[in-house]
mmCIF file of C-alpha atoms and ligand atoms in Angstrom:
data_model
loop_
_atom_site.group_PDB
_atom_site.id
_atom_site.type_symbol
_atom_site.label_atom_id
_atom_site.label_comp_id
_atom_site.label_asym_id
_atom_site.label_seq_id
_atom_site.Cartn_x
_atom_site.Cartn_y
_atom_site.Cartn_z
ATOM 1 C CA MET A 1 44.999 -21.984 -43.786
ATOM 2 C CA ASN A 2 41.742 -21.332 -41.934
ATOM 3 C CA ALA A 3 40.825 -17.799 -40.881
ATOM 4 C CA PRO A 4 42.162 -17.220 -37.350
ATOM 5 C CA PHE A 5 39.759 -18.668 -34.780
ATOM 6 C CA ALA A 6 37.221 -19.947 -37.330
ATOM 7 C CA ALA A 7 35.834 -23.082 -35.713
ATOM 8 C CA THR A 8 36.496 -26.415 -37.407
ATOM 9 C CA GLY A 9 33.175 -28.366 -37.291
ATOM 10 C CA ARG A 10 33.754 -31.865 -35.922
ATOM 11 C CA LEU A 11 36.754 -30.989 -33.762
ATOM 12 C CA HIS A 12 34.730 -28.088 -32.387
ATOM 13 C CA GLY A 13 31.901 -30.475 -31.481
ATOM 14 C CA MET A 14 34.279 -32.740 -29.592
ATOM 15 C CA VAL A 15 35.780 -29.835 -27.646
ATOM 16 C CA ALA A 16 32.285 -28.517 -26.820
ATOM 17 C CA GLU A 17 31.199 -31.947 -25.585
ATOM 18 C CA ILE A 18 34.259 -32.277 -23.301
ATOM 19 C CA HIS A 19 33.695 -28.739 -21.995
ATOM 20 C CA ALA A 20 30.034 -29.465 -21.207
ATOM 21 C CA ARG A 21 30.918 -32.733 -19.479
ATOM 22 C CA LEU A 22 33.582 -31.155 -17.237
ATOM 23 C CA GLN A 23 31.698 -27.953 -16.446
ATOM 24 C CA ALA A 24 30.260 -29.537 -13.276
ATOM 25 C CA VAL A 25 33.686 -30.479 -11.832
ATOM 26 C CA THR A 26 34.374 -28.234 -8.829
ATOM 27 C CA GLU A 27 37.364 -29.988 -7.244
ATOM 28 C CA GLY A 28 40.337 -27.873 -6.254
ATOM 29 C CA ALA A 29 40.425 -24.250 -5.128
ATOM 30 C CA VAL A 30 41.475 -20.879 -6.504
ATOM 31 C CA ALA A 31 45.018 -20.078 -5.337
ATOM 32 C CA THR A 32 45.101 -17.298 -2.755
ATOM 33 C CA TYR A 33 48.764 -17.166 -1.692
ATOM 34 C CA ILE A 34 49.111 -14.413 -4.291
ATOM 35 C CA PRO A 35 46.358 -12.246 -2.769
ATOM 36 C CA ALA A 36 45.135 -10.736 -6.068
ATOM 37 C CA LEU A 37 44.406 -14.215 -7.485
ATOM 38 C CA ALA A 38 41.702 -14.732 -4.842
ATOM 39 C CA ALA A 39 39.450 -12.394 -6.858
ATOM 40 C CA VAL A 40 39.414 -14.681 -9.952
ATOM 41 C CA PRO A 41 35.897 -16.167 -10.514
ATOM 42 C CA PRO A 42 36.312 -19.931 -9.949
ATOM 43 C CA GLU A 43 33.599 -20.955 -12.444
ATOM 44 C CA LEU A 44 35.393 -19.666 -15.541
ATOM 45 C CA PHE A 45 36.302 -22.498 -17.888
ATOM 46 C CA GLY A 46 37.564 -22.369 -21.454
ATOM 47 C CA ILE A 47 39.191 -24.886 -23.800
ATOM 48 C CA ALA A 48 40.894 -23.923 -27.083
ATOM 49 C CA VAL A 49 42.716 -26.088 -29.625
ATOM 50 C CA LEU A 50 44.785 -24.874 -32.572
ATOM 51 C CA THR A 51 46.432 -27.266 -35.005
ATOM 52 C CA ALA A 52 49.872 -26.620 -36.465
ATOM 53 C CA ASP A 53 48.233 -25.857 -39.805
ATOM 54 C CA GLY A 54 45.705 -23.423 -38.391
ATOM 55 C CA ALA A 55 42.486 -25.387 -37.717
ATOM 56 C CA PHE A 56 40.801 -24.109 -34.550
ATOM 57 C CA ALA A 57 38.179 -25.243 -32.044
ATOM 58 C CA GLU A 58 37.053 -23.807 -28.719
ATOM 59 C CA ALA A 59 34.388 -23.897 -26.026
ATOM 60 C CA GLY A 60 33.510 -21.756 -23.013
ATOM 61 C CA ASP A 61 35.444 -18.802 -21.612
ATOM 62 C CA THR A 62 38.301 -18.834 -24.096
ATOM 63 C CA ARG A 63 38.601 -15.038 -24.159
ATOM 64 C CA ALA A 64 38.642 -14.482 -20.390
ATOM 65 C CA ARG A 65 41.923 -12.905 -19.247
ATOM 66 C CA PHE A 66 44.037 -14.456 -16.501
ATOM 67 C CA THR A 67 47.688 -14.300 -15.504
ATOM 68 C CA ILE A 68 49.957 -16.790 -17.203
ATOM 69 C CA GLN A 69 51.999 -17.573 -14.041
ATOM 70 C CA SER A 70 54.101 -20.734 -14.472
ATOM 71 C CA VAL A 71 52.874 -21.344 -18.017
ATOM 72 C CA SER A 72 55.408 -18.614 -18.893
ATOM 73 C CA LYS A 73 58.306 -20.852 -17.797
ATOM 74 C CA PRO A 74 58.768 -23.005 -20.933
ATOM 75 C CA PHE A 75 58.604 -19.933 -23.138
ATOM 76 C CA THR A 76 61.251 -17.962 -21.222
ATOM 77 C CA TYR A 77 63.398 -21.109 -21.147
ATOM 78 C CA ALA A 78 63.116 -21.447 -24.933
ATOM 79 C CA LEU A 79 63.990 -17.761 -25.324
ATOM 80 C CA ALA A 80 67.049 -18.175 -23.090
ATOM 81 C CA LEU A 81 68.122 -21.295 -25.018
ATOM 82 C CA ASP A 82 67.896 -19.361 -28.280
ATOM 83 C CA LEU A 83 69.834 -16.412 -26.867
ATOM 84 C CA LEU A 84 72.463 -18.174 -24.794
ATOM 85 C CA GLY A 85 72.671 -21.731 -26.114
ATOM 86 C CA ARG A 86 72.169 -25.104 -24.529
ATOM 87 C CA GLN A 87 75.569 -25.343 -22.837
ATOM 88 C CA ALA A 88 75.354 -22.029 -21.006
ATOM 89 C CA MET A 89 71.794 -22.749 -19.918
ATOM 90 C CA ARG A 90 72.709 -26.229 -18.681
ATOM 91 C CA GLN A 91 75.265 -24.611 -16.364
ATOM 92 C CA ALA A 92 72.519 -22.481 -14.842
ATOM 93 C CA VAL A 93 69.686 -25.017 -14.625
ATOM 94 C CA GLY A 94 69.361 -28.806 -14.923
ATOM 95 C CA VAL A 95 66.820 -30.944 -16.764
ATOM 96 C CA GLN A 96 65.959 -33.402 -13.995
ATOM 97 C CA PRO A 97 62.433 -33.945 -12.622
ATOM 98 C CA MET A 98 62.077 -32.864 -8.981
ATOM 99 C CA ALA A 99 59.740 -34.880 -6.748
ATOM 100 C CA GLU A 100 58.935 -31.852 -4.604
ATOM 101 C CA ALA A 101 56.558 -28.899 -4.709
ATOM 102 C CA PHE A 102 57.048 -26.245 -7.403
ATOM 103 C CA ASN A 103 58.312 -23.689 -4.870
ATOM 104 C CA ALA A 104 60.742 -25.969 -2.985
ATOM 105 C CA LEU A 105 63.928 -24.325 -1.735
ATOM 106 C CA VAL A 106 66.282 -26.974 -3.097
ATOM 107 C CA LEU A 107 69.094 -27.272 -5.610
ATOM 108 C CA GLU A 108 70.248 -30.404 -7.450
ATOM 109 C CA PRO A 109 72.380 -32.448 -5.037
ATOM 110 C CA GLY A 110 76.074 -31.871 -5.670
ATOM 111 C CA ARG A 111 75.383 -29.169 -8.294
ATOM 112 C CA ASN A 112 74.899 -25.471 -7.730
ATOM 113 C CA ARG A 113 71.825 -25.248 -9.950
ATOM 114 C CA PRO A 114 68.053 -25.885 -9.749
ATOM 115 C CA PHE A 115 66.657 -29.222 -10.879
ATOM 116 C CA ASN A 116 64.813 -27.920 -13.938
ATOM 117 C CA PRO A 117 63.388 -24.723 -15.515
ATOM 118 C CA MET A 118 59.732 -25.638 -14.849
ATOM 119 C CA VAL A 119 59.936 -25.184 -11.055
ATOM 120 C CA ASN A 120 60.254 -21.749 -9.462
ATOM 121 C CA ALA A 121 63.964 -22.051 -8.653
ATOM 122 C CA GLY A 122 64.724 -22.984 -12.261
ATOM 123 C CA ALA A 123 62.530 -20.259 -13.759
ATOM 124 C CA ILE A 124 64.169 -17.652 -11.531
ATOM 125 C CA ALA A 125 67.567 -18.968 -12.674
ATOM 126 C CA VAL A 126 66.400 -18.491 -16.280
ATOM 127 C CA ALA A 127 65.140 -14.991 -15.427
ATOM 128 C CA GLY A 128 68.558 -14.159 -13.902
ATOM 129 C CA GLN A 129 70.278 -15.346 -17.076
ATOM 130 C CA LEU A 130 67.933 -13.241 -19.202
ATOM 131 C CA CYS A 131 68.548 -10.144 -17.019
ATOM 132 C CA GLN A 132 72.264 -10.739 -17.343
ATOM 133 C CA ALA A 133 72.099 -11.030 -21.132
ATOM 134 C CA LEU A 134 69.493 -8.355 -21.852
ATOM 135 C CA GLY A 135 69.912 -5.770 -19.096
ATOM 136 C CA ALA A 136 67.172 -3.197 -18.670
ATOM 137 C CA THR A 137 65.264 -4.432 -21.745
ATOM 138 C CA ALA A 138 64.838 -7.971 -20.352
ATOM 139 C CA PHE A 139 61.151 -7.704 -19.498
ATOM 140 C CA GLU A 140 60.228 -6.004 -22.786
ATOM 141 C CA GLN A 141 62.079 -8.722 -24.701
ATOM 142 C CA VAL A 142 60.362 -11.464 -22.719
ATOM 143 C CA ARG A 143 57.031 -9.791 -23.331
ATOM 144 C CA ALA A 144 57.789 -9.421 -27.070
ATOM 145 C CA CYS A 145 58.742 -13.085 -27.309
ATOM 146 C CA LEU A 146 55.651 -14.410 -25.533
ATOM 147 C CA SER A 147 53.510 -11.971 -27.538
ATOM 148 C CA ALA A 148 54.985 -13.279 -30.798
ATOM 149 C CA ALA A 149 54.200 -16.832 -29.669
ATOM 150 C CA ALA A 150 50.601 -15.758 -28.880
ATOM 151 C CA GLY A 151 50.258 -13.667 -32.054
ATOM 152 C CA ARG A 152 49.149 -10.542 -30.216
ATOM 153 C CA GLN A 153 50.579 -8.028 -27.753
ATOM 154 C CA LEU A 154 50.283 -9.330 -24.164
ATOM 155 C CA ASP A 155 49.766 -6.837 -21.322
ATOM 156 C CA LEU A 156 51.036 -6.892 -17.769
ATOM 157 C CA ASP A 157 48.355 -7.299 -15.095
ATOM 158 C CA GLU A 158 49.654 -4.615 -12.736
ATOM 159 C CA ASP A 159 47.506 -5.715 -9.768
ATOM 160 C CA VAL A 160 48.702 -9.305 -9.848
ATOM 161 C CA TYR A 161 52.303 -8.199 -10.430
ATOM 162 C CA ARG A 162 52.211 -5.865 -7.437
ATOM 163 C CA SER A 163 50.420 -8.410 -5.294
ATOM 164 C CA GLU A 164 53.094 -11.056 -5.916
ATOM 165 C CA ALA A 165 55.968 -8.568 -5.665
ATOM 166 C CA GLU A 166 54.699 -7.534 -2.204
ATOM 167 C CA THR A 167 54.195 -11.063 -0.877
ATOM 168 C CA GLY A 168 56.587 -13.341 -2.816
ATOM 169 C CA HIS A 169 59.147 -13.806 -0.062
ATOM 170 C CA ARG A 170 59.786 -17.432 -0.824
ATOM 171 C CA ASN A 171 60.670 -16.606 -4.438
ATOM 172 C CA ARG A 172 62.883 -13.803 -3.189
ATOM 173 C CA ALA A 173 64.626 -16.314 -0.907
ATOM 174 C CA LEU A 174 65.125 -18.600 -3.915
ATOM 175 C CA ALA A 175 66.631 -15.738 -5.922
ATOM 176 C CA HIS A 176 69.123 -15.049 -3.142
ATOM 177 C CA LEU A 177 69.956 -18.744 -2.850
ATOM 178 C CA LEU A 178 70.659 -18.829 -6.601
ATOM 179 C CA HIS A 179 72.694 -15.643 -6.560
ATOM 180 C CA GLY A 180 74.714 -17.027 -3.652
ATOM 181 C CA ALA A 181 75.295 -20.260 -5.607
ATOM 182 C CA GLY A 182 76.642 -18.269 -8.577
ATOM 183 C CA VAL A 183 73.787 -19.172 -10.952
ATOM 184 C CA PHE A 184 73.599 -15.524 -12.100
ATOM 185 C CA ARG A 185 75.513 -12.339 -11.339
ATOM 186 C CA VAL A 186 72.721 -9.743 -11.466
ATOM 187 C CA PRO A 187 71.174 -8.736 -8.121
ATOM 188 C CA ALA A 188 68.666 -11.282 -6.800
ATOM 189 C CA GLU A 189 65.974 -8.581 -6.709
ATOM 190 C CA GLU A 190 66.387 -7.921 -10.452
ATOM 191 C CA ALA A 191 66.007 -11.600 -11.367
ATOM 192 C CA VAL A 192 62.948 -12.150 -9.179
ATOM 193 C CA ASP A 193 61.328 -8.946 -10.441
ATOM 194 C CA LEU A 194 61.576 -10.183 -14.048
ATOM 195 C CA TYR A 195 60.100 -13.484 -12.886
ATOM 196 C CA PHE A 196 57.164 -11.764 -11.141
ATOM 197 C CA ARG A 197 56.505 -9.694 -14.267
ATOM 198 C CA GLN A 198 56.593 -12.621 -16.680
ATOM 199 C CA CYS A 199 54.154 -14.487 -14.379
ATOM 200 C CA ALA A 200 51.757 -11.497 -14.403
ATOM 201 C CA LEU A 201 51.365 -11.312 -18.195
ATOM 202 C CA ALA A 202 47.660 -11.567 -19.007
ATOM 203 C CA VAL A 203 46.590 -14.262 -21.485
ATOM 204 C CA THR A 204 43.487 -16.175 -22.562
ATOM 205 C CA ALA A 205 42.902 -19.863 -23.295
ATOM 206 C CA ARG A 206 43.038 -18.892 -26.973
ATOM 207 C CA ASP A 207 46.474 -17.347 -26.442
ATOM 208 C CA LEU A 208 47.723 -20.511 -24.753
ATOM 209 C CA ALA A 209 46.436 -22.646 -27.635
ATOM 210 C CA VAL A 210 48.336 -20.421 -30.097
ATOM 211 C CA MET A 211 51.465 -20.473 -27.925
ATOM 212 C CA GLY A 212 51.224 -24.271 -27.683
ATOM 213 C CA ALA A 213 50.677 -24.571 -31.421
ATOM 214 C CA THR A 214 53.759 -22.378 -31.985
ATOM 215 C CA MET A 215 55.800 -24.920 -30.017
ATOM 216 C CA ALA A 216 54.088 -27.790 -31.869
ATOM 217 C CA ASN A 217 54.901 -26.101 -35.179
ATOM 218 C CA ILE A 218 58.628 -26.174 -34.296
ATOM 219 C CA GLY A 219 58.711 -22.574 -33.105
ATOM 220 C CA THR A 220 56.748 -20.876 -35.919
ATOM 221 C CA ASN A 221 53.403 -19.285 -35.019
ATOM 222 C CA PRO A 222 50.889 -21.037 -37.326
ATOM 223 C CA LEU A 223 48.632 -17.975 -37.522
ATOM 224 C CA THR A 224 51.159 -15.191 -38.110
ATOM 225 C CA GLY A 225 54.083 -17.117 -39.606
ATOM 226 C CA ALA A 226 56.452 -15.473 -37.098
ATOM 227 C CA GLU A 227 59.521 -17.617 -36.361
ATOM 228 C CA VAL A 228 59.582 -17.317 -32.569
ATOM 229 C CA PHE A 229 61.851 -20.164 -31.395
ATOM 230 C CA GLY A 230 64.594 -22.233 -32.995
ATOM 231 C CA LEU A 231 64.375 -25.993 -33.457
ATOM 232 C CA ASP A 232 66.926 -26.896 -30.762
ATOM 233 C CA ALA A 233 65.262 -24.625 -28.219
ATOM 234 C CA VAL A 234 61.873 -26.185 -28.941
ATOM 235 C CA ARG A 235 63.277 -29.700 -28.645
ATOM 236 C CA ASP A 236 64.904 -29.070 -25.255
ATOM 237 C CA THR A 237 61.894 -27.163 -23.973
ATOM 238 C CA LEU A 238 59.385 -29.848 -24.948
ATOM 239 C CA SER A 239 61.634 -32.447 -23.322
ATOM 240 C CA VAL A 240 61.566 -30.725 -19.920
ATOM 241 C CA MET A 241 57.863 -29.874 -20.276
ATOM 242 C CA PHE A 242 57.214 -33.572 -20.797
ATOM 243 C CA THR A 243 59.128 -34.786 -17.741
ATOM 244 C CA CYS A 244 58.776 -31.793 -15.375
ATOM 245 C CA GLY A 245 55.886 -29.584 -16.574
ATOM 246 C CA LEU A 246 53.331 -30.851 -14.052
ATOM 247 C CA TYR A 247 55.780 -30.794 -11.123
ATOM 248 C CA ASP A 248 55.367 -33.679 -8.693
ATOM 249 C CA GLY A 249 52.273 -34.692 -10.708
ATOM 250 C CA ALA A 250 54.382 -35.168 -13.861
ATOM 251 C CA GLY A 251 54.666 -38.978 -13.772
ATOM 252 C CA ASP A 252 50.929 -39.426 -13.443
ATOM 253 C CA TRP A 253 50.344 -36.932 -16.256
ATOM 254 C CA ILE A 254 52.754 -38.688 -18.607
ATOM 255 C CA CYS A 255 50.958 -41.997 -18.105
ATOM 256 C CA ARG A 256 47.467 -40.533 -18.444
ATOM 257 C CA VAL A 257 47.941 -37.875 -21.132
ATOM 258 C CA GLY A 258 51.434 -38.397 -22.505
ATOM 259 C CA VAL A 259 52.231 -35.017 -24.077
ATOM 260 C CA PRO A 260 54.434 -32.086 -22.952
ATOM 261 C CA ALA A 261 52.463 -29.558 -20.906
ATOM 262 C CA LYS A 262 52.788 -26.724 -18.408
ATOM 263 C CA SER A 263 50.375 -25.607 -15.734
ATOM 264 C CA GLY A 264 50.022 -22.275 -13.925
ATOM 265 C CA VAL A 265 48.555 -21.406 -10.567
ATOM 266 C CA GLY A 266 46.427 -18.732 -12.280
ATOM 267 C CA GLY A 267 44.416 -21.594 -13.833
ATOM 268 C CA GLY A 268 46.155 -21.824 -17.205
ATOM 269 C CA LEU A 269 47.381 -25.005 -18.832
ATOM 270 C CA VAL A 270 49.134 -25.439 -22.169
ATOM 271 C CA ALA A 271 49.709 -28.817 -23.813
ATOM 272 C CA VAL A 272 51.740 -29.444 -26.964
ATOM 273 C CA VAL A 273 51.386 -32.327 -29.384
ATOM 274 C CA ASN A 274 54.553 -32.260 -31.431
ATOM 275 C CA ARG A 275 53.924 -31.234 -35.080
ATOM 276 C CA LEU A 276 50.156 -31.476 -34.561
ATOM 277 C CA LEU A 277 48.506 -29.009 -32.177
ATOM 278 C CA GLY A 278 48.453 -26.841 -29.085
ATOM 279 C CA ILE A 279 45.806 -26.980 -26.348
ATOM 280 C CA GLY A 280 45.053 -24.031 -24.049
ATOM 281 C CA VAL A 281 42.761 -24.434 -21.048
ATOM 282 C CA PHE A 282 41.688 -21.963 -18.386
ATOM 283 C CA SER A 283 40.049 -23.108 -15.152
ATOM 284 C CA PRO A 284 41.090 -21.368 -11.924
ATOM 285 C CA ARG A 285 40.572 -24.146 -9.378
ATOM 286 C CA VAL A 286 43.928 -25.866 -8.812
ATOM 287 C CA ASP A 287 44.842 -29.074 -6.971
ATOM 288 C CA ALA A 288 47.401 -29.503 -4.171
ATOM 289 C CA ALA A 289 50.286 -29.569 -6.673
ATOM 290 C CA GLY A 290 49.116 -26.239 -8.188
ATOM 291 C CA ASN A 291 47.689 -27.795 -11.362
ATOM 292 C CA PRO A 292 44.227 -26.739 -12.691
ATOM 293 C CA VAL A 293 41.853 -29.660 -12.126
ATOM 294 C CA ARG A 294 39.543 -29.176 -15.113
ATOM 295 C CA GLY A 295 42.562 -28.357 -17.283
ATOM 296 C CA LEU A 296 44.075 -31.737 -16.493
ATOM 297 C CA ARG A 297 40.776 -33.506 -17.137
ATOM 298 C CA ALA A 298 40.161 -31.651 -20.402
ATOM 299 C CA CYS A 299 43.585 -32.601 -21.739
ATOM 300 C CA GLU A 300 43.115 -36.175 -20.605
ATOM 301 C CA ALA A 301 39.788 -36.349 -22.467
ATOM 302 C CA LEU A 302 41.222 -34.787 -25.621
ATOM 303 C CA ALA A 303 44.227 -37.130 -25.509
ATOM 304 C CA GLU A 304 41.881 -40.087 -25.182
ATOM 305 C CA ASP A 305 39.431 -38.996 -27.884
ATOM 306 C CA LEU A 306 42.081 -37.885 -30.393
ATOM 307 C CA GLY A 307 44.749 -40.493 -29.612
ATOM 308 C CA LEU A 308 47.351 -37.895 -28.642
ATOM 309 C CA HIS A 309 49.576 -39.851 -26.222
ATOM 310 C CA LEU A 310 53.153 -39.899 -27.467
ATOM 311 C CA PHE A 311 53.153 -43.696 -27.181
ATOM 312 C CA GLU A 312 49.750 -44.176 -28.773
ATOM 313 C CA ALA A 313 49.609 -47.494 -30.626
ATOM 314 C CA GLY A 314 49.085 -45.702 -33.973
ATOM 315 C CA ASN A 315 50.680 -42.373 -34.812
ATOM 316 C CA PRO A 316 49.880 -39.755 -32.160
ATOM 317 C CA GLY A 317 46.815 -37.859 -33.345
ATOM 318 C CA SER A 318 45.675 -40.609 -35.699
ATOM 319 C CA ARG A 319 42.079 -40.012 -34.579
ATOM 320 C CA LEU A 320 42.403 -36.231 -35.119
ATOM 321 C CA LEU A 321 43.013 -36.279 -38.839
ATOM 322 C CA PRO A 322 39.606 -37.716 -39.900
ATOM 323 C CA LEU A 323 37.906 -34.897 -37.937
ATOM 324 C CA LEU A 324 39.695 -32.287 -40.007
ATOM 325 C CA ALA A 325 38.972 -33.895 -43.384
ATOM 326 C CA ARG A 326 36.650 -31.861 -45.556
HETATM 327 O O1 DON B 1 56.016 -18.115 -8.267
HETATM 328 C C1 DON B 1 54.844 -18.356 -8.051
HETATM 329 O O2 DON B 1 54.477 -18.897 -7.026
HETATM 330 C C2 DON B 1 53.833 -17.996 -9.115
HETATM 331 N N1 DON B 1 54.171 -16.741 -9.719
HETATM 332 C C3 DON B 1 53.780 -19.039 -10.188
HETATM 333 C C4 DON B 1 53.611 -20.434 -9.624
HETATM 334 C C5 DON B 1 52.812 -21.326 -10.475
HETATM 335 O O3 DON B 1 52.143 -20.950 -11.393
HETATM 336 C C6 DON B 1 52.792 -22.744 -10.062
HETATM 337 N N2 DON B 1 52.008 -23.537 -10.936
HETATM 338 N N3 DON B 1 51.179 -24.196 -11.136
#
């Protein structure tokens, strides 16, 4: 295994070239509906790639800290699947794509549950389940789990947490809707508070690459060897990331990039190529769907250059392996 974060020559060159090419893209805007996010410098841009066997490449601001926001959702879902099992989680939240905005106040027609765990309603349902199962330790256990996936201790960004907790009325409304529908029994305020905290964990593009590589490596962190998620949890999580991770932009993403991914309104994006690698990108300007514009483009370029699409004519990643050969 390579030393952690030692750059792998030719892959590194490709990542650097994509970073340089996309640096000039200024489409999208920094999200401001969480007031503290408005202070994030829009120019920051980092791309990191970690393979399931530890090869690493990066370019740009890969050590800049930002809040994970919705990129936390697949990881808390996987944790809940491991703790509570698929059947119990399926009662609480579906696995259907939702052709509406990430914060829509809707439940699956005819079912008292959110469409999927990648949208806010679904992630708050997962948070309620975790509060119910873990009680007062829920946040610390979520933090420990995401930290194990990242291979280092993640801190809470208090400013962003407070900012969202003071203004997140729509999420609070969702939590009450879910409590009223019987999705969880803990108070709505408890569930939404865990959700706000998980969203305010501070990460870097490097962290997201490691977290993605942990998923790609069937739940085992390739750098630390920690077994973070079980196989079934990873399988279900990657399935909903694939179909629902980019919200109402998911169909377009699947055609263009073709790997499971999750975006966050803080500018983070994680993409997972099963058994092969994780990609972490940070770029704070997001599009109308809440997806980071340069993050999408960077993943699209990497998928094209490395042949990552799940339905690539050869094996996915067939153009990656020659770059890693010594
Ligand atoms: O609930 C919210 O609105 C934020 N904490 C997270 C939303 C988010 O990241 C949407 N994604 N792109």
